[in-house]
PDB file of C-alpha atoms in Angstrom:
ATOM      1  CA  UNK A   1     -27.941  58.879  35.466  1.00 64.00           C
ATOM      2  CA  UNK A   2     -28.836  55.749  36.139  1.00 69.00           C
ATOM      3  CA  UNK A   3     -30.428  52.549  34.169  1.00 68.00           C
ATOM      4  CA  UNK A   4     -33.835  53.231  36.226  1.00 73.00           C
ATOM      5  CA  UNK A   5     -33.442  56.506  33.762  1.00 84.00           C
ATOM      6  CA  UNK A   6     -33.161  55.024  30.309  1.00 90.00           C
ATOM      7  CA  UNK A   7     -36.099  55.904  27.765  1.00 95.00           C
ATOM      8  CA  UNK A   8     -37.982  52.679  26.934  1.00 95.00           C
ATOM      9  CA  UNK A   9     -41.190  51.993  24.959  1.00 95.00           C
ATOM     10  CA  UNK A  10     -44.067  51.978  27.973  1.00 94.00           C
ATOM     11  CA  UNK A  11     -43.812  48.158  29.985  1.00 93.00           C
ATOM     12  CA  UNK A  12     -46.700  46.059  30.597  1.00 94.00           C
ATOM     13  CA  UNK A  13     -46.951  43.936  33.647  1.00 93.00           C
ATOM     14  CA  UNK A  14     -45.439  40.560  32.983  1.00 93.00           C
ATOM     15  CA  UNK A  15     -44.722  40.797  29.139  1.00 95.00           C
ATOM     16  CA  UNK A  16     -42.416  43.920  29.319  1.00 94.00           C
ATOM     17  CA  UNK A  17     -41.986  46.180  26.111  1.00 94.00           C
ATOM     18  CA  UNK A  18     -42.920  42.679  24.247  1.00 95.00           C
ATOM     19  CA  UNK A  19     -45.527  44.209  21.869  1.00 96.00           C
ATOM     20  CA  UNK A  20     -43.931  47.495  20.913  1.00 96.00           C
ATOM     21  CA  UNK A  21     -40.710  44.972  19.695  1.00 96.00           C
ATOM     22  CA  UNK A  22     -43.143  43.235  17.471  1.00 96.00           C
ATOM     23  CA  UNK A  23     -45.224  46.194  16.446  1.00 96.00           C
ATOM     24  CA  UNK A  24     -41.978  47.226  14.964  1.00 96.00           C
ATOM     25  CA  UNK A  25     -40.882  44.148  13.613  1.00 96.00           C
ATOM     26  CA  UNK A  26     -39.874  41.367  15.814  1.00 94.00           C
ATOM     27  CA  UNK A  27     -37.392  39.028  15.452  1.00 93.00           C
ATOM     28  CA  UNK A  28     -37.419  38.759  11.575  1.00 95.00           C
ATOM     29  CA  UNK A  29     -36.856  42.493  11.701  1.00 96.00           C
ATOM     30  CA  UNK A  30     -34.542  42.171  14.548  1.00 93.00           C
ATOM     31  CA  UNK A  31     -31.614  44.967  13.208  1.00 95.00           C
ATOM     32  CA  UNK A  32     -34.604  47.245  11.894  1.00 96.00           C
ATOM     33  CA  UNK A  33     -36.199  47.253  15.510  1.00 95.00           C
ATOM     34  CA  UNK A  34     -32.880  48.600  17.465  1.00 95.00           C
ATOM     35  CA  UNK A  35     -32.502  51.085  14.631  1.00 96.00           C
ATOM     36  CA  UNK A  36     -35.950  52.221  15.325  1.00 97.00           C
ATOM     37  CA  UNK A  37     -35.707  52.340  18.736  1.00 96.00           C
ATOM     38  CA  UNK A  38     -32.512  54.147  18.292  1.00 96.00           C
ATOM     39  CA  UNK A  39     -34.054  56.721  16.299  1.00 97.00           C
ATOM     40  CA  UNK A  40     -37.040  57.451  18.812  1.00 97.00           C
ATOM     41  CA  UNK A  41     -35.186  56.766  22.077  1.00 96.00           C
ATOM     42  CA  UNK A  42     -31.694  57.328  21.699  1.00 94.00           C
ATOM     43  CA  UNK A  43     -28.182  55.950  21.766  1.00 93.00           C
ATOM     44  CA  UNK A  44     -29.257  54.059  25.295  1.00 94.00           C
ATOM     45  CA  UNK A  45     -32.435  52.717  25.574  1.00 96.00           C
ATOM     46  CA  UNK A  46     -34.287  49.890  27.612  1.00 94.00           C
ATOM     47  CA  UNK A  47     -36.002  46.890  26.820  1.00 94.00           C
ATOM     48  CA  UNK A  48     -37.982  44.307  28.283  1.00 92.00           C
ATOM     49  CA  UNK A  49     -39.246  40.954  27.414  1.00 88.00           C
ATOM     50  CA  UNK A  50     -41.137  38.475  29.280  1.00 89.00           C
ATOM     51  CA  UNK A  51     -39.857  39.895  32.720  1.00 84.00           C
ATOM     52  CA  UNK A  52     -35.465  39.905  30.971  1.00 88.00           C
ATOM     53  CA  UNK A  53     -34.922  43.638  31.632  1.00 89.00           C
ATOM     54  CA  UNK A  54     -32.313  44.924  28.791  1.00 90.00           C
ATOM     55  CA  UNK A  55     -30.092  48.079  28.071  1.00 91.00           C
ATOM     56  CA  UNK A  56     -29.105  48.556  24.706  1.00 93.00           C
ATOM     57  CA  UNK A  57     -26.040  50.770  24.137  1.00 93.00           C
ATOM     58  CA  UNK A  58     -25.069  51.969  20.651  1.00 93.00           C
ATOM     59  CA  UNK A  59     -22.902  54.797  21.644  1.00 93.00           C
ATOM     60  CA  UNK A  60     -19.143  53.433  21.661  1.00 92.00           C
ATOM     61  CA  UNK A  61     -18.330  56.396  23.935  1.00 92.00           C
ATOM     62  CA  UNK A  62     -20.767  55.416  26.843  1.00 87.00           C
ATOM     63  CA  UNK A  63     -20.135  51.503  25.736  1.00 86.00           C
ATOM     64  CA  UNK A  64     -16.603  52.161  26.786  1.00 87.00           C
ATOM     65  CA  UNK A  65     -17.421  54.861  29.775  1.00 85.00           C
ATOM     66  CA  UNK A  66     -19.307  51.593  31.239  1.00 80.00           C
ATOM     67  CA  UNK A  67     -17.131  48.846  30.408  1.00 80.00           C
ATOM     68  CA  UNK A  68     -14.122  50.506  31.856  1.00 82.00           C
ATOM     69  CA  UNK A  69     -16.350  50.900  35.400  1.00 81.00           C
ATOM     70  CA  UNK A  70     -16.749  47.208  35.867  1.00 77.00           C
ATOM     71  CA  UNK A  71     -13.268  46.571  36.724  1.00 74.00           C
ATOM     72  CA  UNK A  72     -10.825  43.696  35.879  1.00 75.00           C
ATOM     73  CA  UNK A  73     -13.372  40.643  35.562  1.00 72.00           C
ATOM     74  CA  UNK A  74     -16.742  42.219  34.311  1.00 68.00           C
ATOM     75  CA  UNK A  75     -20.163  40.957  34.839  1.00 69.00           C
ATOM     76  CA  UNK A  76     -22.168  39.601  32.020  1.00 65.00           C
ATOM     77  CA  UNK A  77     -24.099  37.412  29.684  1.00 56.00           C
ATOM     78  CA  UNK A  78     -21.173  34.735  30.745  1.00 55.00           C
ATOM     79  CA  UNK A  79     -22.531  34.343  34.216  1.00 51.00           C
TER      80      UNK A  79
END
């Protein structure tokens, strides 16, 4: 599969999945929203706000299936 395939809350043009995170809480209720979203979409799901397209993991098994894919020096949030 690939990220194209992850469930995700339906996503408006230009604010993403934006309302359905704050219909569930927003970022006072940030933990209860992923566990939520975890319940109704699963252990991967995807996210998007204001155009920042997001997959959230919470399966260690597929966390570690991925990380061990991106080689020796990974891509990420330290771009």
């Amino acid at each position: 599969k690939s990220i194209a395939d992850a469930p995700a809350p339906f996503k408006w043009p230009f604010i993403g999945t934006l309302p359905d995170f704050l219909s569930r809480g927003g970022v006072d209720k940030f933990a209860e929203v992923h566990e939520s979203m975890y319940r109704e979409f699963g252990p991967v799901y995807g996210m998007s706000i204001l155009g920042d397209d997001e997959i959230v993991v919470c399966d260690p098994v597929v966390f570690g299936s991925i990380l061990r894919q991106e080689g020796k020096f990974p891509i990420g949030a330290a771009e």
